[in-house]
GROMACS .gro file of C-alpha atoms in nm:
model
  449
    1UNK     CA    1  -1.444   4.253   0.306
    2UNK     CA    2  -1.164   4.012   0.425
    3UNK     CA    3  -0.845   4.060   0.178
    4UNK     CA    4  -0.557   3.891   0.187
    5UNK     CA    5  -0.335   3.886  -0.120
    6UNK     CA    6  -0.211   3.519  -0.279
    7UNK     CA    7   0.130   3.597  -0.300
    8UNK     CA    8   0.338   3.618  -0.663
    9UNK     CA    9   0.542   3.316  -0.768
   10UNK     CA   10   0.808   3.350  -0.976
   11UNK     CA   11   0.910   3.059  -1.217
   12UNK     CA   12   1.242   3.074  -1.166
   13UNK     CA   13   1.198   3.109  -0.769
   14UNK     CA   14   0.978   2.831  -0.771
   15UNK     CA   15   1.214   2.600  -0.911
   16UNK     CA   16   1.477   2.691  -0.718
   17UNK     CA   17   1.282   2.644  -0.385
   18UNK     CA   18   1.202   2.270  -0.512
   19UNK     CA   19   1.567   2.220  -0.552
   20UNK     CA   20   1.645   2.340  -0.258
   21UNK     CA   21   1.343   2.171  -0.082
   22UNK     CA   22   1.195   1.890  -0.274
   23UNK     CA   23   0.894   1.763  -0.213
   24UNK     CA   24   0.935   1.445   0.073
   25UNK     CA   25   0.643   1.134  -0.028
   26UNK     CA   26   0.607   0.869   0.247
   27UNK     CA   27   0.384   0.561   0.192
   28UNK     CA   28   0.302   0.460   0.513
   29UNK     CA   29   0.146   0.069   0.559
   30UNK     CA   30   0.229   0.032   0.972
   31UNK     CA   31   0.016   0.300   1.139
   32UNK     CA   32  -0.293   0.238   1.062
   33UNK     CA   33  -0.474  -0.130   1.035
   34UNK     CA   34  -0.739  -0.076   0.777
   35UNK     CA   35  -0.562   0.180   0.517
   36UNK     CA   36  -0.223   0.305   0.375
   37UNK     CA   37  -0.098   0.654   0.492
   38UNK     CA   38  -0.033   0.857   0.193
   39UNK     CA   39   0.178   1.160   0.321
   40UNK     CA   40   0.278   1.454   0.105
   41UNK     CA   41   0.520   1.740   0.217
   42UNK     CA   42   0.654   2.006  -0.030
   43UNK     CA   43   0.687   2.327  -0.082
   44UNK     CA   44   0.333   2.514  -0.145
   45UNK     CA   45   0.201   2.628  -0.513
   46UNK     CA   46  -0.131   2.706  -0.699
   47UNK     CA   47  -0.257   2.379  -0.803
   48UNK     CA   48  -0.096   2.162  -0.630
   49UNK     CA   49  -0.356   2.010  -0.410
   50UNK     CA   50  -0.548   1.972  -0.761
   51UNK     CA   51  -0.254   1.794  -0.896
   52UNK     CA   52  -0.166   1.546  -0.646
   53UNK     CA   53  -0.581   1.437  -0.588
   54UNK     CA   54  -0.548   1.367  -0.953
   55UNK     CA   55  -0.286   1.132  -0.913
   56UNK     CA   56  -0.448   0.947  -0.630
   57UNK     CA   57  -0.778   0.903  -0.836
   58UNK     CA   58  -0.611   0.807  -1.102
   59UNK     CA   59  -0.504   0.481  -0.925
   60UNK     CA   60  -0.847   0.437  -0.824
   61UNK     CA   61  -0.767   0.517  -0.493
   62UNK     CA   62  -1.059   0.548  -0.260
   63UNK     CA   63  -0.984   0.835  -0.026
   64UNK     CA   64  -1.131   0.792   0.352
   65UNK     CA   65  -0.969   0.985   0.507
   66UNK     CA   66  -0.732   1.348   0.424
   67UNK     CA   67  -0.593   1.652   0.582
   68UNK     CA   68  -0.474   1.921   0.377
   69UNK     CA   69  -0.300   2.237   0.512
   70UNK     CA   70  -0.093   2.489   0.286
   71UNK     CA   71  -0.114   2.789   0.423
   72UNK     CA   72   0.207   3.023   0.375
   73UNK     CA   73   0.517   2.896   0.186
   74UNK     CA   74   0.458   2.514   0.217
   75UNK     CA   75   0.235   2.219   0.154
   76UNK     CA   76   0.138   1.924   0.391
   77UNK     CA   77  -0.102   1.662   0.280
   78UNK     CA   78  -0.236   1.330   0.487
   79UNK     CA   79  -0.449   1.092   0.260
   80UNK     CA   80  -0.565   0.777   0.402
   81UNK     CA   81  -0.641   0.556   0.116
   82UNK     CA   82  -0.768   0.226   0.007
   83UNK     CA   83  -0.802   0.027  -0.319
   84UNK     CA   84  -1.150  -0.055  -0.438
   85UNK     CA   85  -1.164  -0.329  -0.266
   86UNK     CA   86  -1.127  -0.165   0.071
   87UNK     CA   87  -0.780  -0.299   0.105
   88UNK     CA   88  -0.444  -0.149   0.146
   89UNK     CA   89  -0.177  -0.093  -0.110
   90UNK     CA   90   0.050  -0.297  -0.134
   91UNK     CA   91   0.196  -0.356  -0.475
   92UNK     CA   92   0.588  -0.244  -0.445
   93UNK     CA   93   0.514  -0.104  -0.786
   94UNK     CA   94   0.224   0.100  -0.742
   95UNK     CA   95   0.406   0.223  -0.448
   96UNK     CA   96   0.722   0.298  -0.636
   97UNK     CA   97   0.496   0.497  -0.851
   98UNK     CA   98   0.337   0.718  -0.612
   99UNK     CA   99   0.633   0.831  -0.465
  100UNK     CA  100   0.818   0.878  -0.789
  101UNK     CA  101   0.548   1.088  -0.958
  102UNK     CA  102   0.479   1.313  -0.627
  103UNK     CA  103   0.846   1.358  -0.545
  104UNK     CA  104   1.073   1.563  -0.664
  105UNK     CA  105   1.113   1.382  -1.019
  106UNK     CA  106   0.724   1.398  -1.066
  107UNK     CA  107   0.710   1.750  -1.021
  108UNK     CA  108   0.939   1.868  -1.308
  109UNK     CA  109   0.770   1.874  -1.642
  110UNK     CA  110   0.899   1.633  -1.751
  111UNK     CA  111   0.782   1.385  -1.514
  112UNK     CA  112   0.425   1.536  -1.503
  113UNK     CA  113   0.401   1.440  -1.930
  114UNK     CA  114   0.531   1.077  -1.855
  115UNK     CA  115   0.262   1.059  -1.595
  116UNK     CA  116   0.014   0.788  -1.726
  117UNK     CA  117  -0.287   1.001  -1.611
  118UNK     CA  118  -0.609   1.082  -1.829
  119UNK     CA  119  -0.476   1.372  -2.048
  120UNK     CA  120  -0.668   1.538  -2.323
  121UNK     CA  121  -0.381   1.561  -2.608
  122UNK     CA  122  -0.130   1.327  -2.487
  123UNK     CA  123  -0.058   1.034  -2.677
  124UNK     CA  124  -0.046   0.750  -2.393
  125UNK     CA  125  -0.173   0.521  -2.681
  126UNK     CA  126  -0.021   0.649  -2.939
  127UNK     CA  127  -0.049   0.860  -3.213
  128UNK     CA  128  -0.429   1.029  -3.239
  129UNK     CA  129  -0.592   1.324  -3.261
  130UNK     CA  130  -0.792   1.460  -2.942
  131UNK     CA  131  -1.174   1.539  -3.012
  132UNK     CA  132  -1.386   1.752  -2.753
  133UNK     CA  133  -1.753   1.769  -2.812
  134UNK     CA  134  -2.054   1.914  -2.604
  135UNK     CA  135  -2.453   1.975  -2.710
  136UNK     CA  136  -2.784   1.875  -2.561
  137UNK     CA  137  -2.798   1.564  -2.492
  138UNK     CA  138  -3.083   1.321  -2.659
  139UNK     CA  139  -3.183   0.917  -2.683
  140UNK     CA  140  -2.912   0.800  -2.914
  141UNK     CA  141  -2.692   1.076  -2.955
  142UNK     CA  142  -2.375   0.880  -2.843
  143UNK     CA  143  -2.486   0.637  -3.151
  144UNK     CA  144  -2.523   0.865  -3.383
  145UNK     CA  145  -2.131   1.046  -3.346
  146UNK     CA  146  -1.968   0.725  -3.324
  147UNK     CA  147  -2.150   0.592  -3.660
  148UNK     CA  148  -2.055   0.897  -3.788
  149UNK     CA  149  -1.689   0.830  -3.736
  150UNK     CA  150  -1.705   0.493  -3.825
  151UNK     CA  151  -1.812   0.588  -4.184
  152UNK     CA  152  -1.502   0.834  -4.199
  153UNK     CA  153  -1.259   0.543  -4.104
  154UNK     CA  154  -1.191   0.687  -3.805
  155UNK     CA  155  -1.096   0.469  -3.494
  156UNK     CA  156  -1.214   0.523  -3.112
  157UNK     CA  157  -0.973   0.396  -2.897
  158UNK     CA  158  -1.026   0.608  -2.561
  159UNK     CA  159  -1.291   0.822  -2.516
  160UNK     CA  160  -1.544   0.916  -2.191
  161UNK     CA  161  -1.872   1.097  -2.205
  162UNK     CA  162  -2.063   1.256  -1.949
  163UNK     CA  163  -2.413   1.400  -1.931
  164UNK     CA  164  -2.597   1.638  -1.697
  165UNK     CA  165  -2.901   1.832  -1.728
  166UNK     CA  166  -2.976   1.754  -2.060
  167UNK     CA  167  -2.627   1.884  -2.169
  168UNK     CA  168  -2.371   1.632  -2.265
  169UNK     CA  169  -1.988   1.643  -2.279
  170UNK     CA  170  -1.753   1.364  -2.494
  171UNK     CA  171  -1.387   1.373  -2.515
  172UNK     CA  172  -1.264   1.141  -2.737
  173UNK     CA  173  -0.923   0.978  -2.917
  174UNK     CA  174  -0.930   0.861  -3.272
  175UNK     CA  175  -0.673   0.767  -3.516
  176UNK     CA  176  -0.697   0.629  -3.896
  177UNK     CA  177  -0.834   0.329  -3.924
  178UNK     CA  178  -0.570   0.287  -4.211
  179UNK     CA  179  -0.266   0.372  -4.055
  180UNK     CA  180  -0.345   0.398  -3.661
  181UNK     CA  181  -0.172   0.708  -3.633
  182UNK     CA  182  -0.299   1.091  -3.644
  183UNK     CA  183  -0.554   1.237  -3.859
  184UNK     CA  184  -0.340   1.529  -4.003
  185UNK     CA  185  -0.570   1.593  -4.322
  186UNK     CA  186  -0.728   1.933  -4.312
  187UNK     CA  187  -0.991   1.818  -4.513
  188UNK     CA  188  -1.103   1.484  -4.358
  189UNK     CA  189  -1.079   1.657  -4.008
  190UNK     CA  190  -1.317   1.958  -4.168
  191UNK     CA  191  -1.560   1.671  -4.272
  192UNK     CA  192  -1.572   1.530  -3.981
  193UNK     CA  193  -1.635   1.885  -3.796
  194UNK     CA  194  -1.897   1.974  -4.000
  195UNK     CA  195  -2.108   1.597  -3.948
  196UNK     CA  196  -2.078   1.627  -3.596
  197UNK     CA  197  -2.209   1.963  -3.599
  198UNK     CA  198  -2.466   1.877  -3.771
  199UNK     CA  199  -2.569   1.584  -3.501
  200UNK     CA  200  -2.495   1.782  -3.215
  201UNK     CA  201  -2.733   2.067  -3.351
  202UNK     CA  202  -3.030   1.856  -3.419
  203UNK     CA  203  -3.333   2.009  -3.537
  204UNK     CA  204  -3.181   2.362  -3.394
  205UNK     CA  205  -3.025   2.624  -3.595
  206UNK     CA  206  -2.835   2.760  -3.321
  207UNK     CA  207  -2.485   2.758  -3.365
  208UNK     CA  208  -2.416   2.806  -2.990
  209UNK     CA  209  -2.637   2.508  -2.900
  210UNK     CA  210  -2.323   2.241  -2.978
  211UNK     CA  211  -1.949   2.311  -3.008
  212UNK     CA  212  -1.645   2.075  -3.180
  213UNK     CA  213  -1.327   2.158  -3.129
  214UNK     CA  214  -0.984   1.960  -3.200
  215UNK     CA  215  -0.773   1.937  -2.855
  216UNK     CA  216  -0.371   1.955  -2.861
  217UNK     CA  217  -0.321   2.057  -2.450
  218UNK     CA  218  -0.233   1.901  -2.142
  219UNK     CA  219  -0.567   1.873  -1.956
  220UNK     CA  220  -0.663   1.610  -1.728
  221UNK     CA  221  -1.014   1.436  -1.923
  222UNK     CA  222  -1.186   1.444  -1.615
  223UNK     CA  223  -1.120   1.785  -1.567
  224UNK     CA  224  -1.152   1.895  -1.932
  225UNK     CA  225  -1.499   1.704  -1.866
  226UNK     CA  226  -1.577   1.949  -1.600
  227UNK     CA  227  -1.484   2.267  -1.769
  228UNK     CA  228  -1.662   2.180  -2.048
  229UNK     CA  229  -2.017   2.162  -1.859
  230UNK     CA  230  -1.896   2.448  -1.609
  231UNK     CA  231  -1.842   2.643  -1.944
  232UNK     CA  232  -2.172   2.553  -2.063
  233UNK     CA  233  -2.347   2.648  -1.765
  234UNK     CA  234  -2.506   2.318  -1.708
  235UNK     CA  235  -2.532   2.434  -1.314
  236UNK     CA  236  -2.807   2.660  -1.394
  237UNK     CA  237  -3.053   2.356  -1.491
  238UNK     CA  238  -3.342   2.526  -1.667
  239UNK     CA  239  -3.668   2.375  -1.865
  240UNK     CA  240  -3.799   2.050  -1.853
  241UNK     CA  241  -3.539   1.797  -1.740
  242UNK     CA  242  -3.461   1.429  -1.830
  243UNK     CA  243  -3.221   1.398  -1.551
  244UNK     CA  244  -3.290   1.110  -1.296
  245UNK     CA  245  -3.492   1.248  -1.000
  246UNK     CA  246  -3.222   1.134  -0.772
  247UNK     CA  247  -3.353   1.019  -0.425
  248UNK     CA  248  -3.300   1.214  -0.132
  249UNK     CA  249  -2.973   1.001  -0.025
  250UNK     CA  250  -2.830   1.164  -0.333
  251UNK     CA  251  -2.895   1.522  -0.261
  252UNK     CA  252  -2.580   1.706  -0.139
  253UNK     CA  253  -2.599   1.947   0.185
  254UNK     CA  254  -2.343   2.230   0.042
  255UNK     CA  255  -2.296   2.568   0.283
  256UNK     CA  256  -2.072   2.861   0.230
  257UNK     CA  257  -1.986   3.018   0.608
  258UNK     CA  258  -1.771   3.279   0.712
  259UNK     CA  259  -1.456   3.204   0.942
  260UNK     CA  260  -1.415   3.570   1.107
  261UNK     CA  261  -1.053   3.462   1.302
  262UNK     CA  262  -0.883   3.364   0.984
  263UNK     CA  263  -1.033   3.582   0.681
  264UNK     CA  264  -1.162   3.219   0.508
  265UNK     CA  265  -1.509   3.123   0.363
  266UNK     CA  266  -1.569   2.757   0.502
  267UNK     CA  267  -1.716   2.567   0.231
  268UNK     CA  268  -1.897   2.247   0.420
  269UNK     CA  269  -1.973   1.931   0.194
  270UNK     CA  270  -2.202   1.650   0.318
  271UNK     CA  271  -2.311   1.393   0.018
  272UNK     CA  272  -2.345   1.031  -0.059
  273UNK     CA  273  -1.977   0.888  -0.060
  274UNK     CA  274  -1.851   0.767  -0.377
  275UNK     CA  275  -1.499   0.723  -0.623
  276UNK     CA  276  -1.347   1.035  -0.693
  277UNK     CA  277  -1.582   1.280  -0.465
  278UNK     CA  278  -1.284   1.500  -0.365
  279UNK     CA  279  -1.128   1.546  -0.711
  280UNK     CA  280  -1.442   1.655  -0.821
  281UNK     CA  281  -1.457   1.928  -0.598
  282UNK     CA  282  -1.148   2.030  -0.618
  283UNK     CA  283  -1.152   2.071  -0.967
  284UNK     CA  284  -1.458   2.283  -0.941
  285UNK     CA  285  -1.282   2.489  -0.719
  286UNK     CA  286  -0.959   2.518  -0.852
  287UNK     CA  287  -1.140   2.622  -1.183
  288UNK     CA  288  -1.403   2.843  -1.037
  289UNK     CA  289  -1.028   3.053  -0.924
  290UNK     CA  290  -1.055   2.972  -0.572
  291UNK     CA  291  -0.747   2.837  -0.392
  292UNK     CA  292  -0.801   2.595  -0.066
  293UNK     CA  293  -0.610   2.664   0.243
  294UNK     CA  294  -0.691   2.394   0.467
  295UNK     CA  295  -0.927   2.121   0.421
  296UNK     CA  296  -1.069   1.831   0.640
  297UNK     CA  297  -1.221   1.528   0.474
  298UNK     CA  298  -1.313   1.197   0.633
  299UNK     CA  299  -1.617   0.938   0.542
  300UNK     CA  300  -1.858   0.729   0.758
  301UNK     CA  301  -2.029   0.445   0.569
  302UNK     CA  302  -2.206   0.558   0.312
  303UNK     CA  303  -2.211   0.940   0.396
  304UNK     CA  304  -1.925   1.117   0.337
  305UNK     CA  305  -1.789   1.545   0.487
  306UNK     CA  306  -1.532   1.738   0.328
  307UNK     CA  307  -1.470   2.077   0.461
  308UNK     CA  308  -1.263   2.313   0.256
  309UNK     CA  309  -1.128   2.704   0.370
  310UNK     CA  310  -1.125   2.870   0.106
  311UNK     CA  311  -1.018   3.209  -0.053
  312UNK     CA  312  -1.039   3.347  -0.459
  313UNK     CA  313  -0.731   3.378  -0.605
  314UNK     CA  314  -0.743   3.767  -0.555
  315UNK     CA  315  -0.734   3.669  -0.175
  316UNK     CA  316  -1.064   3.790  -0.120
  317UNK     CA  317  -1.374   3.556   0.077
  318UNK     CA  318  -1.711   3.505  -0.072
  319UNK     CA  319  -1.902   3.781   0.103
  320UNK     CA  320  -2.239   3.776  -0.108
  321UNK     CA  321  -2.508   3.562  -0.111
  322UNK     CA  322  -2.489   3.567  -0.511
  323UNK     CA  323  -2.125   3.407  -0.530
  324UNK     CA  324  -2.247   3.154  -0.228
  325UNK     CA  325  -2.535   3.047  -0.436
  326UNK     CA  326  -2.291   3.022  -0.743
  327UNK     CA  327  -2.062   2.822  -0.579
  328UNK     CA  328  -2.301   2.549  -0.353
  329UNK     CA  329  -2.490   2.519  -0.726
  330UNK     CA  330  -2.127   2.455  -0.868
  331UNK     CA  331  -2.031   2.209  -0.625
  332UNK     CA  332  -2.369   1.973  -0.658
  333UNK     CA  333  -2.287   1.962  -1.039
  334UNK     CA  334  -1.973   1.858  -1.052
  335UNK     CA  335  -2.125   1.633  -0.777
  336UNK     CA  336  -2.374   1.476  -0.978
  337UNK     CA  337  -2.203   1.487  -1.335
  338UNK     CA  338  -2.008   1.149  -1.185
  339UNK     CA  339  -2.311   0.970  -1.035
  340UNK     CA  340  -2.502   0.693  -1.228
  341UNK     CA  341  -2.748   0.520  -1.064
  342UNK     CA  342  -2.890   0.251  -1.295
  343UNK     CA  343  -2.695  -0.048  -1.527
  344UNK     CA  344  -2.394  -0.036  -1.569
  345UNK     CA  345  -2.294  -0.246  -1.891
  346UNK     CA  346  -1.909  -0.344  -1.945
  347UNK     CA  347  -1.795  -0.486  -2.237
  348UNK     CA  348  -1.472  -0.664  -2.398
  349UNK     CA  349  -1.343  -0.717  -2.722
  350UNK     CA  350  -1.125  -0.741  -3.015
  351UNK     CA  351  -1.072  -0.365  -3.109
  352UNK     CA  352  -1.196  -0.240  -3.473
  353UNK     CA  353  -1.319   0.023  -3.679
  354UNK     CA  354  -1.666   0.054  -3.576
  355UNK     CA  355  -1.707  -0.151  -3.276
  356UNK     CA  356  -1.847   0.148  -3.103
  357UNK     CA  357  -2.107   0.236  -3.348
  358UNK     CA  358  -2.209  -0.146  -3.335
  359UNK     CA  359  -2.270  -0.203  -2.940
  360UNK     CA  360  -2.421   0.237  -2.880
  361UNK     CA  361  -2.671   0.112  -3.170
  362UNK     CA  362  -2.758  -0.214  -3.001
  363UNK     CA  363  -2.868  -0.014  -2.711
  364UNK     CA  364  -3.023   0.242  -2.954
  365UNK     CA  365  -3.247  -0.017  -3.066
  366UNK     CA  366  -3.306  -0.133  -2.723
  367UNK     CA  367  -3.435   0.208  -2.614
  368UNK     CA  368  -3.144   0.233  -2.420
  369UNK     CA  369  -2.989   0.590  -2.321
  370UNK     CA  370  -2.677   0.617  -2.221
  371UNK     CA  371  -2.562   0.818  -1.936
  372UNK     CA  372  -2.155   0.785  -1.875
  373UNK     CA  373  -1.981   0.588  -2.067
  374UNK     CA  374  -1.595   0.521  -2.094
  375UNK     CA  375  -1.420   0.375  -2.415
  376UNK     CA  376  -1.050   0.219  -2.321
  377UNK     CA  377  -0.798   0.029  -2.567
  378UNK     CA  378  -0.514  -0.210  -2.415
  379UNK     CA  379  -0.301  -0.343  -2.729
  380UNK     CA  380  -0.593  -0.549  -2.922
  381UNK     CA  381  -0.883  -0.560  -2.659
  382UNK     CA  382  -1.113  -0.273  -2.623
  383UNK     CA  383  -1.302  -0.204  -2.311
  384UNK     CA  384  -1.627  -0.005  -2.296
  385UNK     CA  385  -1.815   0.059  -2.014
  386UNK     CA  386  -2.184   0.240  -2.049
  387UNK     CA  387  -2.393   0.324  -1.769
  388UNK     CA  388  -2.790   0.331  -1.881
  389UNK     CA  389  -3.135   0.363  -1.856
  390UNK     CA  390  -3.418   0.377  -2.057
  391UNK     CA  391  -3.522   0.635  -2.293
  392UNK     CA  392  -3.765   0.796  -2.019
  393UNK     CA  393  -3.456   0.775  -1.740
  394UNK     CA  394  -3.628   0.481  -1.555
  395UNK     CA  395  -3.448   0.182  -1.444
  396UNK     CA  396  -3.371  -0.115  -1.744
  397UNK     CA  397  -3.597  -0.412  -1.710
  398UNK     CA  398  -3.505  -0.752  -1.671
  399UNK     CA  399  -3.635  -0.837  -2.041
  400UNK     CA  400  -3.401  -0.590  -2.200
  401UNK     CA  401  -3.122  -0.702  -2.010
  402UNK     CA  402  -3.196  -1.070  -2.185
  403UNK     CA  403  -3.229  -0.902  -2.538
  404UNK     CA  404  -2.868  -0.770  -2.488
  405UNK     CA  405  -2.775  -1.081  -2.334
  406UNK     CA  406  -2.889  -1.274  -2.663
  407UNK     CA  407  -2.765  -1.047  -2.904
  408UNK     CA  408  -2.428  -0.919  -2.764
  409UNK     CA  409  -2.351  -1.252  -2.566
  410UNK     CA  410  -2.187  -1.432  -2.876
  411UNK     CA  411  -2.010  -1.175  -2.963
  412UNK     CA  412  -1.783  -1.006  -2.703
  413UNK     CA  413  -1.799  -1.092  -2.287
  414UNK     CA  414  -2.073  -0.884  -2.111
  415UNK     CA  415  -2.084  -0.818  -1.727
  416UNK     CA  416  -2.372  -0.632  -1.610
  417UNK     CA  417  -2.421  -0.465  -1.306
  418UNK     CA  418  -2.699  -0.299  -1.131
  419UNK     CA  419  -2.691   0.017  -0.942
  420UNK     CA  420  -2.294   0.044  -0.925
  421UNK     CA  421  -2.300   0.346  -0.726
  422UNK     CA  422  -2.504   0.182  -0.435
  423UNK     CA  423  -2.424  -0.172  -0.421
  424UNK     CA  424  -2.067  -0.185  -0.492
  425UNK     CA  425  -2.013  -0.506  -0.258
  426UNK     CA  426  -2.328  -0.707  -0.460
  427UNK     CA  427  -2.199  -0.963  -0.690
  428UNK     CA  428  -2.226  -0.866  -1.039
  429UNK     CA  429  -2.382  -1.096  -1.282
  430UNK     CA  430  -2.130  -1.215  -1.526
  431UNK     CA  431  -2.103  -1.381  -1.892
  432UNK     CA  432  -1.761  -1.541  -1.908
  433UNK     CA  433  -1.589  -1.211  -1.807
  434UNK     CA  434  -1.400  -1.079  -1.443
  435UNK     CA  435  -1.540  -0.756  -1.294
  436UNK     CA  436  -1.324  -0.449  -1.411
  437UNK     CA  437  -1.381  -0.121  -1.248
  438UNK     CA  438  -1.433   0.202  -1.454
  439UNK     CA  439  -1.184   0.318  -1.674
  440UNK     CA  440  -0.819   0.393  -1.664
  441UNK     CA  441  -0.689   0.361  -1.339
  442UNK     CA  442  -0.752  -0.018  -1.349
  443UNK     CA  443  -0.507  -0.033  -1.636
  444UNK     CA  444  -0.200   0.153  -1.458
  445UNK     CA  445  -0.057  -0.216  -1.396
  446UNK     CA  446   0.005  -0.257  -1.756
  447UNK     CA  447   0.168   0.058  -1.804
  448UNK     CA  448   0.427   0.008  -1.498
  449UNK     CA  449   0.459  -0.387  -1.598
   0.00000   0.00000   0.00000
């Protein structure tokens, strides 16, 4: 067995070596004709390729292109990116962003807190209380948790919700509806506890079938998101699933080699490109203790190939088929937690108590099931974005579309959008309101304005 030992990092070392050599960000618009040249030298730490992915996806970058290398003391990082439109960045302030928050004044604590990023705990909107929730997944489940906080005056502003193998995953932001700030009552937060318990358990006594718990740290959501399932052990599948039979285009090729010269395991990726691929797998491998060496990633059309060399944290390879297995059915989860072929719905309006439990029980009564689905707040408006399909995971008919039209039209602006994953340049059908892409990054202009 190949061993080679992660070495120890001191705290006080490592801040002394980023004083000494701070990390150097160049934004690079001249060398190449169809992206911008994100380049990323510092010195080399665990986590770090985690943390600056994160940033990137956060701006709803779309990553083409990236070479990663970090073996010994420091880290070098090439990302070519574009915006989702396939165009290069180019806003002085988005740039000024990127290279304060990746240089040396982004990696101090500090500047890591003030980061606008998706953070379970940190109030970026204020003053709330951070809610993380996880059970098996049903028709109208989403419907039923929001009415439930909508009849304890309590407020959604941001919230996202995954689902995957019949498990599903929320993490959500509420405040008083009363005083829009914290819920700090013991008793009103027990309550509430208790109610969702009680949804999330169904018709099962099982205690261990649903968890609620009340989040205070720093997490990334997306990454809490991923923890949360990993935790579960929504990998291992198991009984009769719901789950979309995706086609074959959607099936990832994952392998686990051995690269004898070096003393790596070559983990090999080959999938259907989309948003956010590469965080998504390094995540899973950051949190499944593994640390990546070098890594190769690059896209052609639709199809995209990320290589990663890999060793655990103990510096050991993956030398058994058991921990190969565990890993490749790792990776196409946190692959597939993120994809949603189907509708995507996307909806605007004035933010209130309760306007969640109104439009998830619309599509309730629609026999609509929800998927993903992302909740954002920007001063009065509120933003929700659902993606969905019908109660038996088919596609959603053109007559239900019309219902939702009809009875959702008059009251905040609809755009709907079919299969968002696959057909990103088609036109989406709109009612009186601009396309908006999926959650957060999208609003980074209005926090740097």
């Amino acid at each position: 067995m190949a061993k080679v030992c992660w070495p120890y990092f001191d705290p006080e070392y490592e801040n002394l070596s980023v004083r000494i050599n701070p990390p150097r960000v160049s934004v690079d618009n001249t060398s190449c004709s169809d992206c911008t040249i994100v380049k990323v030298d510092s010195v080399n730490k665990p986590g770090i390729l985690l943390e600056v992915v994160q940033i990137l996806t956060d701006l709803d970058f779309i990553i083409i292109k990236a070479y990663v290398s970090s073996d010994g003391g420091w880290f070098m990082d090439v990302f070519h990116v574009t915006d989702q439109q396939g165009k290069k960045i180019t806003d002085v302030k988005t740039i000024d962003y990127i290279e304060r928050v990746l240089g040396p004044k982004g990696h101090t604590v500090d500047g890591m807190k003030n980061c606008p990023g998706k953070r379970v705990g940190v109030h970026s909107f204020g003053n709330h209380t951070a809610i993380e929730l996880i059970g098996r997944d049903r028709p109208g489940l989403l419907s039923e948790i929001s009415a439930v906080l909508a009849n304890l005056h309590f407020n959604v502003t941001v919230a996202e919700v995954w689902t995957h193998n019949r498990r599903i995953a929320c993490v959500l932001y509420v405040n008083d509806d009363t005083t829009s700030g914290a819920v700090d009552d013991p008793n009103r937060l027990s309550i509430m506890e208790e109610q969702l318990k009680h949804i999330l358990r169904g018709c099962e006594d099982d205690d261990n079938v649903a968890r609620t718990s009340f989040s205070m740290g720093f997490t990334h959501i997306d990454r809490r998101l991923h923890q949360m399932l990993f935790a579960d052990r929504d990998y291992e599948g198991g009984g009769v699933s719901t789950e979309v039979n995706y086609p074959p285009s959607f099936k990832p090729k994952i392998s686990v080699e051995r690269c004898e010269e070096k003393g790596y395991s070559v983990v090999t990726v080959q999938c259907k490109d989309r948003a956010k691929l590469m965080f998504d797998i390094v995540c899973t491998l950051t949190d499944m203790q593994y640390v990546v060496f070098h890594a190769n990633i690059s896209s052609n059309g639709p199809h995209a190939s990320q290589e990663y060399f890999i060793r655990h944290m103990d510096g050991c390879t993956l030398d058994t088929e058991e921990e190969k297995e565990r890993v490749i059915k790792c990776l196409e989860a946190a692959i597939h937690r993120r994809v949603s072929e189907g509708l995507s719905l996307e909806l605007c309006a004035k933010d209130r108590c309760g306007l969640l439990s109104e439009v998830t029980r619309i599509l309730r009564e629609n026999g609509l099931s929800v998927r993903r689905a992302g909740v954002s707040t920007v001063g009065e408006k509120a933003v929700n974005v659902f993606y969905v399909r019908d109660a038996y995971g088919n596609p959603v008919d053109a007559k239900t579309i019309d219902a939702l039209r009809k009875e959702i039209g008059h009251k905040m602006m609809l755009n709907v959008k079919k299969d968002p994953e696959s057909t990103k340049a088609q036109e989406a059908e709109t009612s009186g309101w601009a396309k908006t892409s999926f959650f957060f990054g999208n609003l980074l202009e209005k926090f740097l304005a």
